[in-house]
C-alpha positions in Angstrom: 106.3 58.1 149.1 102.9 56.5 148.8 101.8 55.4 145.3 98.1 54.5 144.7 97.9 51.9 141.8 94.9 53.6 140.3 96.7 56.9 140.0 99.8 55.2 138.5 97.6 53.6 135.8 96.7 57.1 134.6 100.3 57.5 133.5 101.3 53.9 132.6 99.1 51.1 131.2 100.5 48.6 133.8 98.8 45.2 134.1 101.3 43.4 136.2 100.4 42.1 139.7 101.2 44.4 142.6 103.8 41.8 143.9 105.6 42.0 140.5 105.6 45.8 140.5 106.9 45.8 144.0 109.7 43.3 143.2 110.9 45.2 140.0 110.9 48.6 141.8 112.8 47.2 144.8 115.4 45.5 142.6 115.8 48.8 140.8 116.7 50.6 144.0 113.2 51.9 145.0 112.5 49.7 147.9 108.8 49.0 148.5 108.4 48.8 152.2 104.8 47.9 152.3 101.8 47.1 150.1 98.6 48.3 151.6 95.4 46.8 150.2 92.4 49.0 151.0 88.8 47.9 150.9 85.6 49.8 151.3 83.9 49.6 154.7 80.5 49.3 153.1 78.5 47.7 150.3 75.2 48.2 148.6 75.6 52.0 148.6 74.7 53.8 145.3 74.8 57.3 144.1 71.5 59.2 144.2 70.0 62.6 143.6 67.7 64.3 146.1 64.7 65.3 144.1 62.5 66.9 146.9 62.9 67.7 150.5 59.7 68.0 152.7 59.2 68.5 156.4 58.5 65.3 158.3 54.8 65.4 159.4 55.6 64.2 162.9 59.1 65.6 163.7 60.5 69.1 163.4 64.1 68.0 162.9 63.5 65.3 160.3 63.0 65.7 156.6 61.2 63.4 154.1 63.3 63.1 150.9 62.6 61.6 147.5 65.8 60.2 146.0 66.5 59.2 142.4 68.8 56.1 142.3 69.0 55.8 138.6 68.2 52.2 137.4 67.2 51.3 140.9 64.2 53.7 140.9 63.0 56.3 143.4 63.1 55.9 147.1 61.5 57.8 150.0 64.1 58.3 152.8 63.7 60.0 156.2 66.8 62.1 156.9 67.9 64.3 159.9 70.9 66.0 158.3 70.7 69.8 158.2 72.5 70.1 154.9 70.1 68.0 152.8 68.6 69.9 149.9 67.0 69.3 146.5 69.4 68.6 143.6 72.1 67.3 146.0 74.1 64.3 144.8 74.6 62.0 147.8 75.3 58.4 148.9 72.2 56.3 149.2 72.3 53.1 151.3 69.5 51.0 150.0 67.7 48.2 152.0 70.2 45.3 152.4 73.3 47.5 152.4 76.0 46.9 155.0 77.7 49.9 156.6 81.0 49.2 158.4 81.3 52.6 159.9 84.9 53.4 160.9 86.2 49.9 160.3 89.3 49.5 158.1 89.3 45.7 157.9 89.0 43.5 154.8 85.8 43.3 152.9 85.0 39.9 154.5 84.5 41.6 157.9 81.3 43.3 156.5 79.6 39.9 156.8 79.6 40.5 160.6 77.5 43.7 160.1 73.7 43.4 160.0 72.1 44.5 156.7 70.2 47.8 156.6 66.4 47.2 157.0 63.5 49.4 156.0 62.1 51.1 159.1 59.2 53.4 160.2 60.5 56.6 161.7 57.8 58.6 163.5 55.1 56.8 161.5 56.8 57.3 158.0 58.5 54.4 156.2 62.1 55.0 155.2 63.4 52.9 152.3 67.0 53.6 152.8 69.5 56.0 154.3 71.4 59.1 153.1 74.9 58.7 154.5 77.6 61.0 156.1 81.3 60.5 155.6 81.8 58.9 159.0 79.0 56.4 158.4 80.8 55.3 155.3 84.2 55.3 157.0 85.5 57.9 154.6 86.1 60.7 157.1 85.3 61.9 160.6 82.7 64.3 159.4 79.2 63.5 160.8 77.8 67.0 160.6 75.8 66.3 157.5 75.2 64.2 154.4 78.3 63.6 152.2 77.9 65.7 149.1 79.3 64.1 145.9 80.3 65.7 142.7 77.5 67.0 140.5 78.6 64.8 137.6 78.6 61.6 139.5 76.6 58.9 137.6 73.3 58.1 139.3 72.8 54.5 140.3 76.5 53.7 140.2 78.1 51.8 143.0 79.7 54.4 145.3 82.7 52.2 146.1 83.6 51.7 142.5 83.1 55.3 141.7 85.4 56.4 144.5 87.9 53.6 143.6 87.9 52.5 147.3 89.2 49.1 146.3 92.8 50.3 146.1 96.4 49.1 146.3 98.9 51.6 147.8 102.7 51.0 147.6 104.8 52.6 150.3 108.1 53.3 148.7 111.4 54.4 150.4 113.0 57.1 148.3 116.8 57.5 148.7 118.1 61.1 149.0 119.5 61.2 145.5 116.2 60.3 143.8 114.1 63.5 144.4 112.6 62.9 141.0 110.7 59.9 142.5 108.8 62.0 145.0 105.9 62.2 142.6 103.5 60.0 140.8 105.0 61.1 137.5 108.5 60.2 138.6 107.5 56.7 139.8 105.5 56.2 136.6 108.7 57.0 134.6 110.5 54.2 136.6 107.7 51.7 136.0 107.5 52.6 132.3 111.3 52.0 132.0 111.2 48.8 134.0 108.3 47.2 132.1 109.0 48.7 128.6 105.7 50.7 128.7 104.8 54.0 127.1 104.5 56.9 129.5 101.4 59.1 129.2 101.9 62.6 130.4 98.9 64.7 131.7 97.5 67.1 129.0 97.2 70.6 130.2 94.7 72.9 128.6 95.9 76.5 128.2 93.0 78.9 127.8 93.2 82.3 126.1 94.4 84.8 128.7 94.2 88.5 128.4 97.4 90.5 129.2 96.2 91.5 132.7 98.3 92.6 135.6 100.7 90.3 137.4 103.0 91.4 140.3 106.5 92.2 139.2 109.1 89.5 140.2 112.4 90.6 141.6 115.0 88.0 142.5 117.6 89.6 144.8 119.3 86.2 145.7 119.8 84.5 142.4 122.3 82.1 144.0 119.4 80.7 146.2 116.5 81.1 143.8 117.3 80.0 140.2 113.8 80.4 138.8 110.5 81.9 139.9 107.2 81.7 138.1 103.9 83.3 139.2 100.4 83.1 137.9 97.5 85.4 139.1 93.9 84.1 139.2 90.6 85.7 140.0 87.0 84.8 140.6 87.9 82.1 143.0 85.3 80.4 145.2 86.8 78.8 148.2 85.1 75.5 149.2 85.6 71.8 149.6 87.5 69.9 147.0 85.8 67.2 144.9 85.7 63.7 146.5 88.1 62.2 144.0 90.8 64.7 144.8 90.3 64.4 148.6 90.5 60.7 148.3 93.8 60.7 146.4 95.3 63.2 148.8 94.2 60.9 151.7 95.7 57.8 150.1 99.0 59.7 149.8 98.9 60.7 153.5 97.8 64.3 153.1 94.9 66.1 154.7 92.4 68.0 152.5 91.8 71.7 153.4 90.1 73.6 150.6 89.9 73.4 146.8 92.8 75.9 146.2 95.3 74.4 148.7 94.3 70.9 147.7 95.0 71.6 144.1 98.5 72.8 144.9 99.2 69.7 147.0 97.7 67.5 144.3 100.0 68.8 141.6 103.0 68.5 144.0 102.2 64.8 144.4 101.5 64.4 140.7 104.4 66.2 139.2 106.8 66.7 142.1 106.8 70.5 142.0 105.9 72.2 145.3 103.6 75.2 144.8 102.1 77.8 147.1 99.1 80.1 146.8 99.1 83.6 148.2 96.0 85.8 148.7 96.7 88.3 145.9 94.8 91.1 147.7 97.2 90.9 150.6 100.3 91.4 148.4 101.4 95.1 148.8 103.1 97.2 146.2 102.3 95.0 143.3 105.6 93.0 143.4 107.2 89.9 144.7 110.7 90.1 146.0 112.8 87.0 146.6 115.5 88.0 149.0 117.4 87.0 152.1 115.8 87.7 155.5 118.6 90.1 156.5 117.1 92.5 159.1 113.7 90.6 159.3 114.4 88.4 162.4 110.9 87.1 163.2 108.1 85.7 161.1 104.7 84.1 161.9 104.1 81.0 159.8 100.8 79.4 158.7 100.7 77.3 161.9 100.6 80.5 163.9 104.1 80.0 165.3 106.6 82.9 165.6 109.9 81.8 164.0 113.3 83.3 164.6 115.0 83.9 161.3 118.7 83.8 160.3 119.9 86.7 158.0 120.7 84.2 155.2 117.2 82.5 155.2 115.5 82.9 151.9 112.2 84.8 152.0 109.4 85.6 149.7 108.3 89.2 150.3 106.2 91.9 148.8 107.1 95.6 148.7 107.1 96.0 152.5 107.1 92.7 154.4 108.0 89.0 154.1 105.2 86.7 153.0 106.7 83.2 153.3 109.8 81.3 154.2 110.9 80.1 150.7 110.4 76.5 150.1 109.4 75.7 153.7 106.1 77.4 154.8 103.9 80.3 154.0 103.0 83.2 156.3 99.9 83.7 158.3 99.3 87.2 156.9 99.1 86.1 153.2 97.3 82.7 153.5 94.3 81.7 151.4 91.1 82.1 153.6 87.4 81.6 153.1 87.1 85.2 151.9 89.8 84.9 149.2 88.7 85.6 145.7 92.0 86.3 144.0 95.2 84.3 144.3 98.8 84.3 143.1 100.3 80.9 142.4 104.0 80.5 143.1 106.1 77.8 141.3 109.8 78.2 141.9 113.2 76.4 142.0 115.2 77.0 145.2 118.7 75.7 145.9 118.4 72.4 147.9 121.1 73.2 150.5 119.6 76.6 151.3 116.2 75.0 152.0 117.7 72.1 153.9 119.7 74.5 156.3 116.6 76.6 157.0 114.3 73.7 157.6 116.7 71.9 159.9 117.6 75.0 161.9 113.9 75.9 162.4 112.9 72.3 162.9 110.2 73.0 160.4 109.8 70.2 157.8 107.1 70.1 155.2 106.2 68.1 152.1 107.5 71.1 150.1 110.8 71.4 151.9 111.3 67.6 151.7 111.2 67.8 147.9 113.2 71.0 147.5 116.0 69.6 149.7 116.4 66.6 147.3 116.3 68.7 144.1 113.4 69.2 141.7 113.1 69.6 138.0 114.5 72.9 136.9 112.2 72.9 133.8 108.9 72.1 135.5 107.9 75.5 137.1 105.7 76.9 134.3 104.1 73.6 133.5 103.2 73.0 137.1 101.7 76.4 137.5 99.4 75.9 134.4 98.4 72.4 135.7 97.3 73.9 139.1 95.4 76.7 137.3 93.6 74.0 135.3 92.5 72.1 138.4 91.5 75.4 140.2 89.3 76.3 137.2 87.6 72.9 137.5 87.1 72.9 141.3 87.0 76.5 142.4 85.9 78.4 139.4 87.9 81.5 138.5 90.3 82.2 135.6 93.8 83.4 134.9 94.2 87.2 135.2 97.4 87.2 133.2 99.9 84.8 131.6 102.5 83.1 133.7 105.3 85.5 134.6 108.6 83.5 134.5 111.8 84.9 135.8 115.1 83.0 135.4 118.3 85.1 136.0 120.5 82.5 134.3 119.3 79.5 132.2 120.3 76.1 133.5 123.2 74.6 131.5 122.6 71.5 129.5 124.4 68.6 131.1 126.0 66.1 128.7 128.1 63.0 129.7 130.4 61.3 127.3 129.9 57.6 127.7 132.4 54.9 126.7 130.6 51.5 126.5 133.8 49.7 127.4 133.9 51.6 130.6 130.3 50.6 131.4 131.3 47.0 130.8 134.3 47.4 133.2 132.0 48.9 135.9 129.2 46.4 135.6 131.2 43.3 134.9 128.9 42.3 132.1 129.0 43.1 128.4 125.8 44.7 127.0 125.2 45.5 123.3 125.7 49.2 122.5 122.1 49.5 121.2 120.8 48.0 124.5 122.7 50.6 126.4 121.2 53.3 124.2 117.7 51.9 124.6 117.9 51.8 128.4 119.2 55.4 128.6 116.4 56.7 126.4 113.8 54.9 128.6 114.8 57.1 131.5 114.4 60.3 129.5 117.9 60.8 128.3 118.8 62.0 124.8 121.5 59.9 123.1 123.7 60.5 120.1 126.9 59.2 118.7 130.0 61.3 118.9 132.6 59.1 117.3 135.4 57.0 118.7 132.8 54.3 119.8 131.5 56.8 122.4 128.0 58.0 123.1 126.9 61.5 124.1 124.2 61.4 126.7 122.2 64.6 127.4 120.9 64.1 131.0 117.2 65.0 131.6 116.6 68.0 133.8 114.7 65.9 136.4 117.7 63.7 137.1 120.3 66.0 138.9 121.9 62.8 140.3 123.3 61.8 136.9 126.7 63.5 136.4 129.3 61.0 135.3 129.9 57.6 133.6 129.5 55.7 136.9 126.0 57.2 137.4 124.9 56.1 133.9 126.4 52.7 134.2 124.4 52.2 137.4 121.2 53.2 135.5 122.0 50.8 132.7 122.5 48.0 135.2 119.6 48.5 137.5 116.9 48.8 134.8 117.0 45.1 134.2 118.1 44.2 137.7 121.7 43.5 138.8 120.8 39.8 138.6 122.0 39.8 135.0 125.5 40.5 136.3 127.2 37.1 136.6 128.9 36.1 139.9 132.6 35.9 139.1 135.8 37.3 140.6 137.2 40.2 138.7 140.3 39.6 136.7 143.4 40.9 138.5 146.7 39.5 137.2 149.2 39.1 139.9 152.4 41.1 139.4 155.2 42.5 141.6 155.0 46.2 141.8 157.8 48.6 142.9 157.4 49.9 146.4 156.7 53.6 146.5 160.0 55.3 147.4 158.8 57.6 150.2 157.0 54.7 151.9 160.1 52.6 151.7 162.3 55.5 153.1 159.9 56.1 155.9 159.8 52.4 156.8 163.6 52.3 156.8 163.8 55.4 159.0 161.3 54.0 161.4 163.2 50.7 161.7 166.5 52.5 162.4 165.0 54.6 165.1 163.4 51.6 166.7 166.6 49.7 166.5 168.4 52.6 168.4 166.0 52.0 171.3 163.5 54.8 170.6 159.7 54.3 170.9 157.4 55.8 168.2 154.8 58.3 169.3 151.9 60.1 167.7 151.1 63.6 169.0 148.3 66.0 168.3 148.8 68.6 165.5 147.1 71.5 167.4 149.2 73.5 169.8 149.2 76.5 172.0 150.7 79.8 170.6 153.3 79.9 173.5 154.7 76.5 172.5 155.1 77.6 168.9 156.9 80.7 170.1 159.3 78.7 172.3 159.9 76.0 169.6 160.0 77.8 166.2 160.1 75.9 163.0 163.6 74.9 161.7 162.4 76.1 158.3 162.0 79.7 159.6 158.3 80.2 158.8 155.7 81.8 161.0 152.9 79.8 162.8 149.6 78.9 161.2 146.5 79.9 163.1 143.3 77.7 163.3 140.2 79.5 162.1 137.8 77.7 164.4 140.0 76.3 167.3 138.8 73.7 169.8 140.1 76.0 172.6 142.6 78.9 173.1 145.2 76.3 174.1 144.9 74.6 170.7 144.5 77.7 168.5 147.6 77.1 166.2 149.1 74.2 164.2 152.4 72.9 165.4 155.5 74.4 163.8 157.7 71.7 165.4 157.2 68.2 166.7 159.3 68.8 169.8 156.5 70.4 172.0 154.4 67.3 171.6 157.3 65.0 172.5 158.1 67.1 175.6 154.4 67.0 176.6 154.6 63.2 176.4 157.8 63.2 178.5 156.1 65.4 181.2 153.0 63.0 181.1 155.2 60.0 181.7 157.3 61.6 184.5 154.1 62.6 186.3 153.2 58.9 186.4 156.5 57.8 188.0 158.3 56.9 184.8 162.1 57.5 185.1 163.0 57.8 181.4 161.6 58.3 177.9 163.4 57.8 174.6 161.0 58.4 171.7 160.7 59.7 168.1 157.9 60.9 165.7 157.7 61.2 162.0 154.8 63.6 161.2 153.7 66.8 159.5 154.4 70.4 160.8 152.9 73.6 159.5 154.2 77.1 158.8 153.4 80.2 156.8 155.9 81.1 154.1 155.2 84.4 152.3 151.6 84.3 153.7 150.9 80.8 152.3 150.4 77.9 154.7 152.7 74.9 153.9 153.2 71.4 155.3 156.6 69.9 156.2 157.6 66.4 157.1 159.8 66.2 160.1 161.7 63.5 162.1 162.1 64.5 165.7 163.3 62.7 168.8 163.6 63.1 172.6 165.9 61.3 175.0 165.7 61.6 178.8 167.1 59.5 181.6 169.2 56.4 181.6 169.8 55.5 177.9 171.8 52.2 178.2 173.1 50.1 181.0 176.8 49.3 181.0 178.8 46.7 182.9 177.4 45.3 186.1 178.3 47.5 189.0 178.8 50.6 186.9 176.5 53.5 186.4 174.3 53.4 183.3 175.0 55.8 180.4 172.7 58.8 180.7 171.0 60.4 177.7 172.6 63.6 176.5 174.0 65.4 173.5 176.5 62.6 172.5 173.9 59.8 172.8 171.5 61.8 170.5 174.4 62.5 168.1 175.3 58.8 168.1 171.7 57.9 167.1 171.9 60.4 164.3 175.3 59.1 163.1 173.9 55.6 163.1 170.9 56.8 161.2 173.0 58.6 158.5 175.3 55.7 158.3 172.3 53.3 157.7 171.1 55.7 154.9 174.6 55.7 153.4 175.0 59.5 153.6 177.3 59.8 156.6 180.0 61.2 154.4 177.7 64.0 153.3 176.6 65.0 156.8 178.4 67.5 159.1 177.8 68.9 162.5 178.7 72.5 163.4 178.1 75.1 166.1 174.7 76.6 165.9 173.4 80.2 166.1 171.4 80.4 169.4 168.6 82.3 167.6 168.0 79.4 165.3 167.1 77.1 168.1 166.5 79.1 171.3 165.2 76.1 173.1 168.6 74.4 173.0 171.5 74.8 175.4 173.8 77.3 173.5 176.9 75.4 174.5 175.6 71.9 173.9 173.9 72.1 170.5 174.8 71.7 166.9 173.4 72.4 163.4 173.2 69.4 161.1 174.0 70.0 157.4 173.6 67.6 154.4 175.8 68.4 151.4 176.4 71.9 152.9 172.7 72.7 153.4 171.1 72.9 156.9 168.6 70.1 157.5 168.2 70.1 161.3 169.4 70.6 164.9 170.5 68.5 167.8 171.3 69.4 171.4 170.3 69.4 175.0 167.3 71.4 176.2 168.0 74.9 177.4 168.4 75.1 181.2 165.6 77.6 181.5 163.2 75.4 179.6 164.4 72.4 181.7 163.7 74.4 184.8 160.2 75.4 183.6 159.4 71.8 182.9 160.9 70.7 186.3 163.4 68.3 184.6 166.2 67.1 186.9 168.4 65.6 184.2 169.7 66.4 180.8 167.1 66.2 178.0 168.5 65.6 174.5 166.5 66.6 171.4 166.9 66.6 167.6 164.7 67.5 164.7 165.4 66.8 161.0 163.9 68.0 157.7 162.5 64.5 156.7 161.5 65.6 153.2 165.0 66.9 152.4 166.5 63.6 153.6 164.0 61.6 151.5 164.8 63.6 148.4 168.6 63.4 148.7 170.2 61.2 146.1 171.8 58.4 148.1 174.7 56.4 146.7 174.2 52.9 145.7 175.4 50.5 148.4 178.1 48.1 147.4 179.2 44.9 149.2 182.9 44.8 150.2 184.5 41.4 151.1 186.1 41.1 154.5 189.8 42.2 154.6 192.3 39.4 154.0 195.2 41.1 155.8 195.4 42.4 159.4 195.3 46.1 160.4 198.0 47.8 162.5 196.8 50.5 165.1 198.8 53.6 166.0 197.6 56.1 168.6 198.2 59.8 168.4 197.7 62.3 171.3 198.0 66.0 170.4 197.4 69.3 172.2 195.6 72.0 170.4 193.2 74.9 170.8 190.1 74.0 172.8 187.6 75.6 170.3 188.8 73.3 167.4 185.9 70.8 166.8 186.5 67.1 166.4 185.1 67.2 162.9 187.9 69.5 161.8 190.6 67.3 163.3 189.3 64.2 161.5 189.0 66.2 158.3 192.6 67.4 158.4 193.8 63.9 159.0 191.7 62.5 156.1 193.2 65.1 153.8 196.7 63.6 154.2 197.6 61.6 151.2 198.2 58.3 153.0 197.2 55.3 151.0 197.2 52.8 153.9 195.1 54.9 156.4 191.8 53.0 156.8 190.0 54.6 159.7 190.2 57.5 162.2 188.5 57.5 165.6 188.7 60.0 168.5 188.6 58.0 171.7 189.6 60.6 174.4 189.4 64.3 175.0 191.1 65.7 178.1 191.5 69.1 179.8 193.0 69.8 183.1 196.3 69.2 184.9 199.2 69.0 182.5 197.3 70.7 179.7 197.7 74.5 179.3 194.7 76.7 179.8 192.6 77.2 176.6 194.0 73.9 175.2 192.8 70.4 175.1 194.3 67.0 174.6 192.8 64.8 171.9 193.7 61.1 171.5 193.1 59.5 168.1 193.2 55.9 167.0 194.5 55.4 163.5 194.3 52.1 161.6 196.6 51.2 158.7 195.9 48.3 156.3 197.0 47.2 152.8 194.5 45.3 150.7 197.4 43.4 149.0 199.7 42.3 151.8 200.6 42.4 155.5 202.3 45.6 156.4 205.5 45.6 158.5 206.0 47.8 161.6 208.7 49.8 159.8 206.3 50.7 157.0 203.5 51.7 159.3 205.9 53.7 161.5 207.2 55.7 158.5 203.7 56.3 157.2 202.5 57.4 160.7 205.4 59.8 161.2 204.7 61.4 157.8 201.1 61.9 158.7 202.0 63.5 162.0 204.4 65.9 160.4 201.6 67.1 158.0 198.8 67.3 160.5 200.5 69.2 163.4 201.2 72.4 161.5 197.7 72.5 159.9 196.1 72.3 163.4 198.6 74.4 165.1 199.1 71.5 167.5 201.9 69.7 169.2 202.4 66.2 170.5 201.4 65.6 174.1 204.3 64.6 176.3 
């Protein structure tokens, strides 16, 4: 945003040097990227009035003019411009003037230019020169004499009158400060920073008859919150006055005509984008603000055909679109040289709607730039009246009817409750309560006490970026510069905090798995539908589909971690790896009663040689029992092994597991997971030559289970005595039941039970199996004798055999 200093001074009586203004704005967050000091490219040029124009006696294309230069007297000037005429106010370069032409250097460079001399042109002496815009370096126009405003004071220095000695600040505006994309907005900042009074432009509202104004219909109130329209008639299209063209040029805009220039001038001045339609080209006597819908093409002012999206916001009349709202007007309704009646538009459009349309079309304008960043919701009517005032001054005409203002829903008043103590915490510096109030009032906020040492702050409508305490604290801090915040470390007393339970449980689980020889993996959460079908969730829910998948192969969220681990196994085997033992703790997804839910799971895969045994002996291969051993170690580490049981599993619950080598895991009687070897058909599909063991646990259920407090037991003082027991029983009786029956015997000295051999074959009847158990007996008080242990062992055997329908193996 370019800010001419002379324009700023119309709003704020600033006397500080440009360098100081630049510094204060930059410290306050409005970085001044450059200060441009402009100088006139001429001197000695005054304002004169052409009194008479006569034909040159010796040349057909030259005129002999008498020019009144005020206090400097009258001058006879020979002129060849075709537009010179009596009564015209024009620049007069007197004898001795220096014209730098198109130079834009400093004023000192004019010393290199030869002064203008009196000359005889075709036998007639010329005492000066009437100048064009290009000869003065003000424009590229060389077609005729530069015509000045009729009220320009005769004899005045032209450079001073046009304020060509100018300082222009080039300010970088951050996206959240759309209010500073105007002279008024920047003037507010300067007034607050320098404790100056802001002077707002006075707008004269003439008496207006109740004439006709097009009806306003807003069919998209979610995209257009407010729309104001003002009709004007008696317009004479022409060039804008020099002062207006000059200010537009200083701000980087090109002058077009007095109507368009007035709308651009007010946009720069107040920050409200405006548009002028040719009123006679609006059909049906109404303006409709609607989405494009079926209108798929539109020709904009630059004569380019634009392809529209159905959701693009359009300004239309009764039969056709007139403009792309907030971006650019249409060719069919533009103001032309023949326009005599106009309709001024002043509206508030939703920032994101304008941003999407402008980016998609690649069509960025000064108007869309402001709409995207948010404008003042209360400025529309005021801006329309300000433009009308300028048009009355520069293009004649008058209002045909009062402003028609349509606002489907009034903007709510925004109030933030501010606690001064919180501001102190955020800034790191204590400010008096009154100073906070004063600074907030300086940016346009309304402040009142609400009790409890708190302040109610009504945020001004032109600051949509102020919505919470942190925003107001930043405003309070930056208005005097953050240099007032002392450099010190924040107080943060050191204290030992309790570790979050779930994090501690996850860390312990991870350490146990790593200790068992597994490697931790991370797999992708997206998965193919076929994998979810083959590996359903242990929770029983249905898969969750992805609305916008990366590909058809990744169109669902994983219901199990096992497909990802199996894919990692296949990846490693394809690269000559011989084994993989890995685990993952991560989230799975499933639909329950139509609601997507997340579940934490612990899953593992084990394939290939698991552990090497003695030298010369084959290594132990991964399988069901190695996976079960890992789980038993894990549960024992958690202190819940007594609450965990393994039982035969329903094949439908885990169809990917071998039906004869799988088990369901329960915790306190509730299923929490599965363990087993991969189904032979799955193993064949994956081209696996060896057994692949898998398990998956409900990690959240494990974490939530109330684990017993661990107690430390001293080493036993007395030795244990071992007795072995070999029994023959039905083959389908699981080991867990055998151990459970033995544990139920009321034997005080029995310390541990361990199954160390299972045998079927020669010597064992069909349908039976031989199970060998190791029983340890120990007394905490004394050393047991063989006779005592033998009696206790015999009693135990007598009770166990009938309960298991077993017999001693011979």
